[in-house]
Coordinates of C-alpha atoms and ligand atoms in Angstrom, one line a residue:
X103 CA -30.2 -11.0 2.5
X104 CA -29.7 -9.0 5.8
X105 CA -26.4 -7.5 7.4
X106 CA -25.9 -7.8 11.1
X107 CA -23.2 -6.1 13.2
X108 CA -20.6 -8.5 14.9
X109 CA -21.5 -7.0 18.4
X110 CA -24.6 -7.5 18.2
X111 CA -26.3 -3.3 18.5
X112 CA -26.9 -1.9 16.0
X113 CA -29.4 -2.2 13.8
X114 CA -29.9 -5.1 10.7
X115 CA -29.3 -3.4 7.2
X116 CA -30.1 -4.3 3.8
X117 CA -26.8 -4.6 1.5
X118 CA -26.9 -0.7 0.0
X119 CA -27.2 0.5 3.4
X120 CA -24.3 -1.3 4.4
X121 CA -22.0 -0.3 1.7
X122 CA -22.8 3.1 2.5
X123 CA -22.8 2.9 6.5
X124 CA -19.5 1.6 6.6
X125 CA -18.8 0.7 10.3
X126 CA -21.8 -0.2 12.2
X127 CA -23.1 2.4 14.9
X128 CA -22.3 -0.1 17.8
X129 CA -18.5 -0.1 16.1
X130 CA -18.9 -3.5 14.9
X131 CA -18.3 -4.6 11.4
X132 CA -21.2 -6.0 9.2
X133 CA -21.8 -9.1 7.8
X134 CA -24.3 -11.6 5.9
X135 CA -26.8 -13.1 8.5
X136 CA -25.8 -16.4 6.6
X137 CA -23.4 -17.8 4.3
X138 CA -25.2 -18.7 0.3
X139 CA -24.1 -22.0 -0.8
X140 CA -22.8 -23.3 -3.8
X141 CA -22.5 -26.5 -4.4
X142 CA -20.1 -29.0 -6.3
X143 CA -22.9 -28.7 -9.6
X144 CA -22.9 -25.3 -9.0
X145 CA -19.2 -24.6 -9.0
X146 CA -18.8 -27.1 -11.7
X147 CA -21.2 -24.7 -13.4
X148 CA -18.6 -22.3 -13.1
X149 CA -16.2 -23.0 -15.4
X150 CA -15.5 -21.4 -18.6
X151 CA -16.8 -18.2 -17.2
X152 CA -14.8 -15.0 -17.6
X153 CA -13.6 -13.7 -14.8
X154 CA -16.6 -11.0 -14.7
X155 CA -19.2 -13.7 -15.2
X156 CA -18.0 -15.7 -12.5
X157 CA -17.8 -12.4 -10.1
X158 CA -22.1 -11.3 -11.1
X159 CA -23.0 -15.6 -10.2
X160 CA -21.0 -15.0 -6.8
X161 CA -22.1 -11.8 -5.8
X162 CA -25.4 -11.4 -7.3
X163 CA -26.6 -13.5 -3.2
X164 CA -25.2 -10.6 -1.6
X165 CA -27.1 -8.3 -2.8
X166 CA -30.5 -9.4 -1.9
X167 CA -32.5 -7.6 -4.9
X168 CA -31.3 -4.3 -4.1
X169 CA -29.6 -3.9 -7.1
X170 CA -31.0 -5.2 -10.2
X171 CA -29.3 -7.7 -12.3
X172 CA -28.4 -5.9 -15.4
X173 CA -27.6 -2.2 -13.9
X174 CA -25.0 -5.0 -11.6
X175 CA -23.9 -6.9 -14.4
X176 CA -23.3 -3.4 -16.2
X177 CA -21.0 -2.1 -13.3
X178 CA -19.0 -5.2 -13.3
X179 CA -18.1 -5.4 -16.7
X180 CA -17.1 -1.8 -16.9
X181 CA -15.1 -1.8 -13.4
X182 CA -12.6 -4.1 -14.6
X183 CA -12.6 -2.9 -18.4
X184 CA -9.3 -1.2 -18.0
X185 CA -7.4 -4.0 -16.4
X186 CA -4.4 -4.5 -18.6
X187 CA -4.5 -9.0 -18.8
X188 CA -7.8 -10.0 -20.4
X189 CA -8.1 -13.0 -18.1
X190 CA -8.2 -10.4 -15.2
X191 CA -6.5 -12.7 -12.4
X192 CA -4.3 -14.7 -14.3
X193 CA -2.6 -17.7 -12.9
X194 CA 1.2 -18.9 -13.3
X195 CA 2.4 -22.2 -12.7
X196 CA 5.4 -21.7 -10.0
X197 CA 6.4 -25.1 -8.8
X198 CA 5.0 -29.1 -9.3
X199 CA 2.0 -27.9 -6.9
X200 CA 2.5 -24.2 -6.1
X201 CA 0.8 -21.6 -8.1
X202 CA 0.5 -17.6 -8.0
X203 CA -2.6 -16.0 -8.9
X204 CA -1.2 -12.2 -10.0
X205 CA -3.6 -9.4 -8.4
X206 CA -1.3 -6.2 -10.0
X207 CA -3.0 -5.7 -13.6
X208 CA -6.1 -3.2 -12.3
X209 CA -4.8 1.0 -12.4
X210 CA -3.0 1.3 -9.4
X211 CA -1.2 -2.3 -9.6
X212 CA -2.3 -4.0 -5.7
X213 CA -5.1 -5.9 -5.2
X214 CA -7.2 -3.4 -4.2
X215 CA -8.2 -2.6 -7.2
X216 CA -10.1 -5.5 -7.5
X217 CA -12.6 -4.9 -5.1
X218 CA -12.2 -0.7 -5.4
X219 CA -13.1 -0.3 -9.0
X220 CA -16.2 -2.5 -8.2
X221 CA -17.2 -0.5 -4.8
X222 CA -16.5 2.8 -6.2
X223 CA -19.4 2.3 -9.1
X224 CA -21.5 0.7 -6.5
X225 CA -21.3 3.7 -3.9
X226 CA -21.9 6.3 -7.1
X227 CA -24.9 4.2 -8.5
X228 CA -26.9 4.0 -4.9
X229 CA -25.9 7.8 -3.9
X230 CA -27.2 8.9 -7.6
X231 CA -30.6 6.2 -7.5
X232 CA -31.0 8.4 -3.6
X233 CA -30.2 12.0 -5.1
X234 CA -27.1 12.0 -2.4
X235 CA -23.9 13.3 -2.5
X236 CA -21.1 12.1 -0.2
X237 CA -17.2 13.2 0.5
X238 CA -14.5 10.5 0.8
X239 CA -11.8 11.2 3.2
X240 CA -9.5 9.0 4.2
X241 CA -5.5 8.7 5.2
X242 CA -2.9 6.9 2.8
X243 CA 0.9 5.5 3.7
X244 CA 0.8 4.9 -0.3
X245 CA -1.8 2.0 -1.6
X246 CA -5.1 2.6 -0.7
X247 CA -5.0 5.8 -1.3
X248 CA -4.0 5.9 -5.0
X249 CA -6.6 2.5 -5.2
X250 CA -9.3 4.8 -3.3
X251 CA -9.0 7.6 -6.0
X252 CA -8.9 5.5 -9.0
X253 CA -12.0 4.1 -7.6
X254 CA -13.6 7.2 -7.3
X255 CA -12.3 9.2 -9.9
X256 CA -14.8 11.4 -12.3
X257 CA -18.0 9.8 -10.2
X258 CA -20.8 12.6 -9.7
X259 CA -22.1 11.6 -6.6
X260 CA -18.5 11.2 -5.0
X261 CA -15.9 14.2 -3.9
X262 CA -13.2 12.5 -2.7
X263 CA -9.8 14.0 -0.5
X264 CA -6.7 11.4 0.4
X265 CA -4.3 13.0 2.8
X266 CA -1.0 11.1 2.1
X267 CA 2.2 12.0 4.8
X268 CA 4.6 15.1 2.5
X269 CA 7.6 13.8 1.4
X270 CA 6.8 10.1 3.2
X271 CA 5.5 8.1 0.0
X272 CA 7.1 6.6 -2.3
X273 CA 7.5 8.5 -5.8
X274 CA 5.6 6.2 -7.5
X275 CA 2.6 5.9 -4.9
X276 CA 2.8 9.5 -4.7
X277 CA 2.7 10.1 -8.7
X278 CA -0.5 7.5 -8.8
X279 CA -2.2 9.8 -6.5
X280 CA -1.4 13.4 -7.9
X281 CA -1.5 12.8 -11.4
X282 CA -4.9 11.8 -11.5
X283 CA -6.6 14.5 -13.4
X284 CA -10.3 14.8 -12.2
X285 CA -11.8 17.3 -10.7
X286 CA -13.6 15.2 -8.2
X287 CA -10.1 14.6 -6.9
X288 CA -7.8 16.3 -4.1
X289 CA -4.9 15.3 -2.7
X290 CA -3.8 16.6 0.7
X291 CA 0.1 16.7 1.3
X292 CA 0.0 17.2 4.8
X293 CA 3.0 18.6 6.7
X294 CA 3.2 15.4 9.3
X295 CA 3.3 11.9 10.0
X296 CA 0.9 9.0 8.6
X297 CA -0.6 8.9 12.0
X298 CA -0.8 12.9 11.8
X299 CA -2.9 11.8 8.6
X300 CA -5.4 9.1 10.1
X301 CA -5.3 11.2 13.5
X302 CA -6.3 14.4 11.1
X303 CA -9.1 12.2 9.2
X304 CA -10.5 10.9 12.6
X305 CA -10.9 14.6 14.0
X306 CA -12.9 15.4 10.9
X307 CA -15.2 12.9 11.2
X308 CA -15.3 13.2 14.8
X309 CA -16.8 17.0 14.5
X310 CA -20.3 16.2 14.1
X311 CA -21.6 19.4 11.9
X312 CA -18.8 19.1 9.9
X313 CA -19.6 15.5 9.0
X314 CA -23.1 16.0 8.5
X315 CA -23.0 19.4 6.5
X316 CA -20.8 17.5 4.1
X317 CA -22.2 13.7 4.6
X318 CA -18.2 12.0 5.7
X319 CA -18.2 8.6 4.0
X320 CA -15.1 6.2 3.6
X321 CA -14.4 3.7 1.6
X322 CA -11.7 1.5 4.3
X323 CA -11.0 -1.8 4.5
X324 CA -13.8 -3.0 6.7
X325 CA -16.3 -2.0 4.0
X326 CA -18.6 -5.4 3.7
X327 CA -18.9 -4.7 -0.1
X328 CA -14.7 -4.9 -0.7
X329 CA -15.0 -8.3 0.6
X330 CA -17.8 -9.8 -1.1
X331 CA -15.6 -8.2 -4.5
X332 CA -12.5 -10.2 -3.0
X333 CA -14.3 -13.7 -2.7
X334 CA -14.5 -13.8 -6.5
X335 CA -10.9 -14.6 -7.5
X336 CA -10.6 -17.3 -4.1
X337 CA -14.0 -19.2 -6.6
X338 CA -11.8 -17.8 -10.1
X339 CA -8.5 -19.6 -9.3
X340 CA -9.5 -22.5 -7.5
X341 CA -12.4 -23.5 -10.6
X342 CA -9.3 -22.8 -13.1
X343 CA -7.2 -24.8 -11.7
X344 CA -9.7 -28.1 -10.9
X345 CA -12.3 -27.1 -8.2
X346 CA -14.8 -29.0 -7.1
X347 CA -12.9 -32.0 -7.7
X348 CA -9.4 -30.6 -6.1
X349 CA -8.7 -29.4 -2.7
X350 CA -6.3 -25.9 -2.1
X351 CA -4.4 -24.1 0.3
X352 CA -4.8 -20.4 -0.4
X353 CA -1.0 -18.5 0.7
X354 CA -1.7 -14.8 1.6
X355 CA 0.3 -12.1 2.5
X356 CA -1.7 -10.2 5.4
X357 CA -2.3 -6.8 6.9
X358 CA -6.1 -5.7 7.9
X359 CA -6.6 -9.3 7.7
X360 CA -9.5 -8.0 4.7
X361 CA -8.2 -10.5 1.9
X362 CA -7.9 -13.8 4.1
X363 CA -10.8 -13.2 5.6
X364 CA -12.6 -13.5 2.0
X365 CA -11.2 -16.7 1.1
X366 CA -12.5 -17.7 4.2
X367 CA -16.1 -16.6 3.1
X368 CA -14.9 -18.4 -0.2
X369 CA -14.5 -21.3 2.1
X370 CA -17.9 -21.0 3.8
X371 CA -19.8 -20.8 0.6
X372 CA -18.6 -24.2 -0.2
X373 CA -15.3 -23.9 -2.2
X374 CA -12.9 -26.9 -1.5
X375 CA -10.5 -24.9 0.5
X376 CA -8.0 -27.1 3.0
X377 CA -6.6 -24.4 4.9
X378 CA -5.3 -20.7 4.7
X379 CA -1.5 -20.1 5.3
X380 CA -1.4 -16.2 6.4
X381 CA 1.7 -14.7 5.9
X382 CA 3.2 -11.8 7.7
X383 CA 6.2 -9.6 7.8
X384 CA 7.7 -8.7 11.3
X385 CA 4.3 -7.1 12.4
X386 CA 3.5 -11.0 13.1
X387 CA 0.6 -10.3 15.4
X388 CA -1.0 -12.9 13.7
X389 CA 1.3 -15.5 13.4
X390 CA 2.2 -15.5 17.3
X391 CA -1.5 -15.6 18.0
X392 CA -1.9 -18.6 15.6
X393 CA 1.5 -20.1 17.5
X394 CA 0.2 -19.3 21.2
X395 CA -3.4 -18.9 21.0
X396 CA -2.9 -15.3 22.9
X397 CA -3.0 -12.3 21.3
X398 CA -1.0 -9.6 22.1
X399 CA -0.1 -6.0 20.6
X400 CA 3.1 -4.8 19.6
X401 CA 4.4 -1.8 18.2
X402 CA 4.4 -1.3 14.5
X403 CA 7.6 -1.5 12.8
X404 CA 8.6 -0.7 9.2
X405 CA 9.3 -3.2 7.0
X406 CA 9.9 -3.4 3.0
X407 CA 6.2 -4.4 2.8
X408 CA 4.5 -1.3 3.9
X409 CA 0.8 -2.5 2.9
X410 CA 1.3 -5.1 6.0
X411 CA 2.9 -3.0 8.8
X412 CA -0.1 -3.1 10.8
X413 CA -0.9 -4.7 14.2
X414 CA -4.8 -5.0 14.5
X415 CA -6.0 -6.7 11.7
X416 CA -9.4 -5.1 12.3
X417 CA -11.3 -7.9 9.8
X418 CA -10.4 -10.2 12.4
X419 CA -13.4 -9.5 14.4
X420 CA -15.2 -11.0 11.6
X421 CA -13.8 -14.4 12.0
X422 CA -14.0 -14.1 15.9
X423 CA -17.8 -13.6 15.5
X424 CA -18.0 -17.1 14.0
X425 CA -16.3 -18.5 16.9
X426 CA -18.3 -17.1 19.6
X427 CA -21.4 -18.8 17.9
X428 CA -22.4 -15.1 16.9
X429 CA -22.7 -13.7 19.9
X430 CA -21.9 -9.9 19.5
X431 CA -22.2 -9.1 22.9
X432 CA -19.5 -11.4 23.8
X433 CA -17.3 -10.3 20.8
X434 CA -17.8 -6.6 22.2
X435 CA -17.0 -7.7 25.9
X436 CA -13.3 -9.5 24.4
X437 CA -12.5 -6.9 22.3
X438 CA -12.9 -4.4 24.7
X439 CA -10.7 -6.7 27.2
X440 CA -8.1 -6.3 24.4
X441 CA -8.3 -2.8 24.0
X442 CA -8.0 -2.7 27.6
X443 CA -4.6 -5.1 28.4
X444 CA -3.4 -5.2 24.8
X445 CA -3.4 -8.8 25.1
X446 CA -5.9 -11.8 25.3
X447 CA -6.7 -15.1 24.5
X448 CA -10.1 -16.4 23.3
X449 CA -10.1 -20.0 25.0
X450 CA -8.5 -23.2 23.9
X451 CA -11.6 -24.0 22.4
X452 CA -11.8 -21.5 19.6
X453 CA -8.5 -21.0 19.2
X454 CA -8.3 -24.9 18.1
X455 CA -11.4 -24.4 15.6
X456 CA -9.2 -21.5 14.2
X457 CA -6.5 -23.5 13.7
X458 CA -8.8 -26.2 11.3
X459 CA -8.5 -22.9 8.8
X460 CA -5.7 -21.0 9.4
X461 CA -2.4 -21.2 10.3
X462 CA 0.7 -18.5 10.2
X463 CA 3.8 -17.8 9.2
X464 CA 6.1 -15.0 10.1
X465 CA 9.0 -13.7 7.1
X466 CA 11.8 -11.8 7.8
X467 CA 13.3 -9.1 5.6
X468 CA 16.3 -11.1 5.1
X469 CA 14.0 -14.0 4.3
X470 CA 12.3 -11.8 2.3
X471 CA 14.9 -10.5 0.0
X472 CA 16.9 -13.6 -0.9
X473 CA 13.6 -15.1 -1.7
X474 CA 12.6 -12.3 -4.3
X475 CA 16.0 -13.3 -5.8
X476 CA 16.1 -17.4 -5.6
X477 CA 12.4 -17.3 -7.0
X478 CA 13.6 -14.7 -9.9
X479 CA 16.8 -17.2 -11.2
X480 CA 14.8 -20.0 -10.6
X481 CA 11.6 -18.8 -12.4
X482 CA 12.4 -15.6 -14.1
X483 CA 9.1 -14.6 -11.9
X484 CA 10.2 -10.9 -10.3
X485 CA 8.0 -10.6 -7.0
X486 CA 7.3 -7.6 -4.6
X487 CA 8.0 -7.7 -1.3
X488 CA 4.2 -8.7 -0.2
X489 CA 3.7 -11.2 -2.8
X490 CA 7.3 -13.4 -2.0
X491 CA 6.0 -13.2 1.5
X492 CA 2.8 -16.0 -0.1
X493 CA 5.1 -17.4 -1.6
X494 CA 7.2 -18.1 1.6
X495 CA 4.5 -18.7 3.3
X496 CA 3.3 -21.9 0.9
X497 CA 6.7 -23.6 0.7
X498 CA 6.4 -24.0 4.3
X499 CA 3.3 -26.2 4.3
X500 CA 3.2 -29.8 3.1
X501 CA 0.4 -30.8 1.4
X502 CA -0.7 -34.4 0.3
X503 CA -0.5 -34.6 -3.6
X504 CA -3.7 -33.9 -4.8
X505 CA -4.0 -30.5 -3.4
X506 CA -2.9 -27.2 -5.3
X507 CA -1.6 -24.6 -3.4
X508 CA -2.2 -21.0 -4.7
X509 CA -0.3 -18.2 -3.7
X510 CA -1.9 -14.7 -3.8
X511 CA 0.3 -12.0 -5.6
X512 CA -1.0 -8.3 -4.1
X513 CA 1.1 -5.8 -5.7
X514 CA 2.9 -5.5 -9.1
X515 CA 7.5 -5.7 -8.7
X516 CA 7.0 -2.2 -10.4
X517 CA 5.2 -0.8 -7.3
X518 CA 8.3 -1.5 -4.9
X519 CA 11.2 -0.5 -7.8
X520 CA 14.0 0.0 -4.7
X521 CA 13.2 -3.2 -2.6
X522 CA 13.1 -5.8 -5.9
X523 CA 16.0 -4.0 -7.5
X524 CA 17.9 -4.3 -4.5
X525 CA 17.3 -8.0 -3.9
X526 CA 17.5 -9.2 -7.2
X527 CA 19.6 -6.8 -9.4
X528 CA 16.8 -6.4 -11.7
X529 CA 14.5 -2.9 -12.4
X530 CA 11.0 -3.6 -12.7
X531 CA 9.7 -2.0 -15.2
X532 CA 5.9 0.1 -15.1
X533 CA 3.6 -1.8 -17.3
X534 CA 2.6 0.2 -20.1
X535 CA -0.3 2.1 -19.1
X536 CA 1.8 3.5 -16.4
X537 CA 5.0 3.8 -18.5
X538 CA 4.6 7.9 -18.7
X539 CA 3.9 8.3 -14.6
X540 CA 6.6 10.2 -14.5
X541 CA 6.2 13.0 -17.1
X542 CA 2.7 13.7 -16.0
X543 CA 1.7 16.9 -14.1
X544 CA 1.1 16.4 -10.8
X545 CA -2.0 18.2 -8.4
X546 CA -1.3 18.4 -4.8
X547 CA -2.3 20.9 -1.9
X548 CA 0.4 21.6 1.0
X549 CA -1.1 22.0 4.0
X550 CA -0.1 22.2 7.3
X551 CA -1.2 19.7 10.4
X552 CA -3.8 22.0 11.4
X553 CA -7.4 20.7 12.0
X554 CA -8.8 24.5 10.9
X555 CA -6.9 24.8 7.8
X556 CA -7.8 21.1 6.7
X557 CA -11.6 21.7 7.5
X558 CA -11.6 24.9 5.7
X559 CA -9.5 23.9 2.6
X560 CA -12.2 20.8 2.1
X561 CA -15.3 23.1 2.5
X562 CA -13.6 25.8 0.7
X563 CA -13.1 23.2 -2.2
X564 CA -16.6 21.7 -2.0
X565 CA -17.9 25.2 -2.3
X566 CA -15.7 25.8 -5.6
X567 CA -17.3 22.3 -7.2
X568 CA -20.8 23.3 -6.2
X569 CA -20.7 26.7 -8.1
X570 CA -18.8 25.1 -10.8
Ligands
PLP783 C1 -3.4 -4.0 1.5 C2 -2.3 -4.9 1.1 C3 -2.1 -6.2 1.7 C4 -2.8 -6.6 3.0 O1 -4.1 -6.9 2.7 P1 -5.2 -7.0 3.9 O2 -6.5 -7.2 3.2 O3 -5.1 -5.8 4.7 O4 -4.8 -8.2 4.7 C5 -1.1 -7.0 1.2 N1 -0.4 -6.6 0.1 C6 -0.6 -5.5 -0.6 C7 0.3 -5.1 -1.7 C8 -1.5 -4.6 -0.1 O5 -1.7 -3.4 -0.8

């Protein structure tokens, strides 16, 4: 199994050079030069799996014998041996043909635990097989971060610094991030905005020596291995619930466009999926392009889903490679239209064939609230602000009667306490594992939004963990 860059030059990479690499050195992402295949027998072979089972048979394709079996296997098992529901992913039953899958029970309570915990362990089991160390750094406005470091925690080959916005988190995102208590980990409060953050992270890696001398890695959304980890629960739910032999519509709420974009790989591979409903906030990018065919940038606005106030989706260029036959070259040339007139469209043509998959839908923050409350009396379910917006999303779309539509819950009510308490009256309460957050002692470095003081508080810290 080779990689190869969605525009086209840069050169083909094996899968632990991906996961490593990141972006590819032409700027393009990286994915599988072709899709494996399952088919009905083998998804009917599926079931009865646990969920970590089912996640080696889906991603063992992707690895392309780079990783042996067992040392994967291993990693699997123990990445998703602290989740608190033993079924992983479980399912609830919502409505006669609406179901949410619940992607909050890893440490950090979003989904990206699911694919973290498994890249982190990857990333420290290549570095160690290599005798390389690397340094994460990377910019937070709450989730990934605190995702990132649980990841990465207490893992030899990793160092790893979040800068998250002072005073600009939320409490609880904050608390998952500082009272982490491994000496691998160090949290930057920087005196700034989030952009001051990701603007601060870019410079670093921008400064060549500084990079190499301390070999810059990230672990962001357009990693390849996060969405091979996030296929797994599109093949978990549907086989649950009836696959082969049922069709689904997967609901899901959107940002970087990382988790749709799986399901659509899900989709590829040969699970029975009808279409993909992507739901957005008022960052609806997406949904006006999947309305007008023509894709234009806005600025980003806040919203009570914060994990989805974004406006380019950059997994996108994944599915756009598809539709220009795989022509990279081509993909570059649009892109760099867009980047240029911050708007375009792709042609009728393609923008139709998207269509077959995907369609969008935009929710409002009133929408969004009375929603979080209707579903609560009528269910007793309490939702985040991300995860009603699925569920919005799915009541829109009418299916015929033997299709099951799955919603995709990203985040834990607990993670968002003002938002749900505010809509429906009701506290959520921190699972138990988290139930102490806040009496634990926090670690945190103030430092000012100054490229110098940054650069020399992360070698001075790497110094301090090499003589130690
Ligand atoms: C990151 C995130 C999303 C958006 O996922 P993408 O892969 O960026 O589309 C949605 N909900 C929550 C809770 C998140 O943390």
């Amino acid at each position: 199994m080779k990689y190869i860059s969605t525009r086209s030059g840069a050169p083909d990479l094996a899968f632990d050079d991906v996961l490593l690499a990141g972006l590819a050195r032409d700027g393009g992402l990286y994915v599988p030069e072709s899709w494996p295949q399952f088919s009905e027998s083998d998804i009917r072979e599926l079931r009865g799996l646990s969920y970590q089972e089912l996640a080696i048979r889906i991603m063992l394709p992707f690895l392309g014998g780079t990783i042996p079996e067992d040392d994967f296997a291993a990693m699997v098992n123990d990445a998703y041996a602290q989740f608190d529901h033993p079924a992983i992913a479980p399912m609830k039953q919502l409505g006669d043909d609406l179901w949410i899958a619940e992607l909050f029970h890893g440490p950090t309570l979003a989904f990206k635990d699911y694919p973290l915990q498994v890249v982190g362990r990857l990333f420290d089991y290549v570095l160690k097989n290599r005798g390389e160390r690397v340094t994460i750094v990377g910019a937070t406005s709450g989730d990934t971060g605190s995702a990132a470091i649980e990841a990465c925690r207490d893992r030899d080959a990793i160092e790893i610094f979040i800068l998250h916005p002072k005073g600009r988190v939320s409490e609880v995102q904050r608390r998952q991030m500082t009272t982490v208590q491994s000496g691998n980990v160090h949290n930057i409060a920087l005196d700034g905005t989030f952009d001051d953050c990701q603007d601060m992270v870019k410079a670093l890696f921008g400064d060549e020596s500084f990079r190499d001398e301390h070999n810059l890695s990230a672990v962001n959304s357009i990693n390849w291995a996060r969405i091979m980890a996030q296929i797994v629960y599109y093949f978990w739910t549907a086989v649950e619930l009836g696959a082969p032999d049922r069709k689904f519509v997967f609901a899901v709420p959107t940002g970087n466009f990382g988790n749709v974009y799986a399901g659509y790989a899900a989709k590829r591979m040969g699970l029975p999926i009808e279409k993909f409903i992507v739901g957005s906030n008022e960052n609806d990018i997406l949904t006006r392009f999947f309305e007008s065919g023509r894709m234009t940038m806005a600025p980003v606005v806040p919203t009570l889903s914060p994990s989805m106030d974004i406006q380019i989706s950059s997994n996108f260029e994944r599915l756009l490679f598809d539709h220009y036959d795989r022509d990279g070259k081509a993909v570059a040339k649009a892109l760099e239209e867009f980047r240029r007139t911050q708007s375009i469209e792709f042609g009728q043509g393609r923008w139709q064939a998207m269509l077959a998959d995907f369609e969008g839908c935009r929710v409002s923050t009133d929408e969004t609230k009375s929603a979080i409350r209707n579903v609560y009396e009528a269910t007793g379910e309490l939702l985040d602000p991300h995860s009603i917006i699925g569920v919005i999303a799915s009541q829109q779309y009418e299916v015929a009667s033997d299709v099951i539509k799955i919603a995709l819950a990203t985040a834990h009510p607990a993670k968002f306490p003002a938002a749900v308490e505010e809509a429906s009256g009701v506290h959520p309460e921190l699972p138990s594992h988290l139930a102490n957050l806040f009496d634990r002692e926090e670690r945190l470095n103030e430092l000012p939004n100054n490229l110098d003081q940054v650069g020399d508080f992360i070698a001075g810290k790497l110094a301090e963990r090499k003589a130690a």
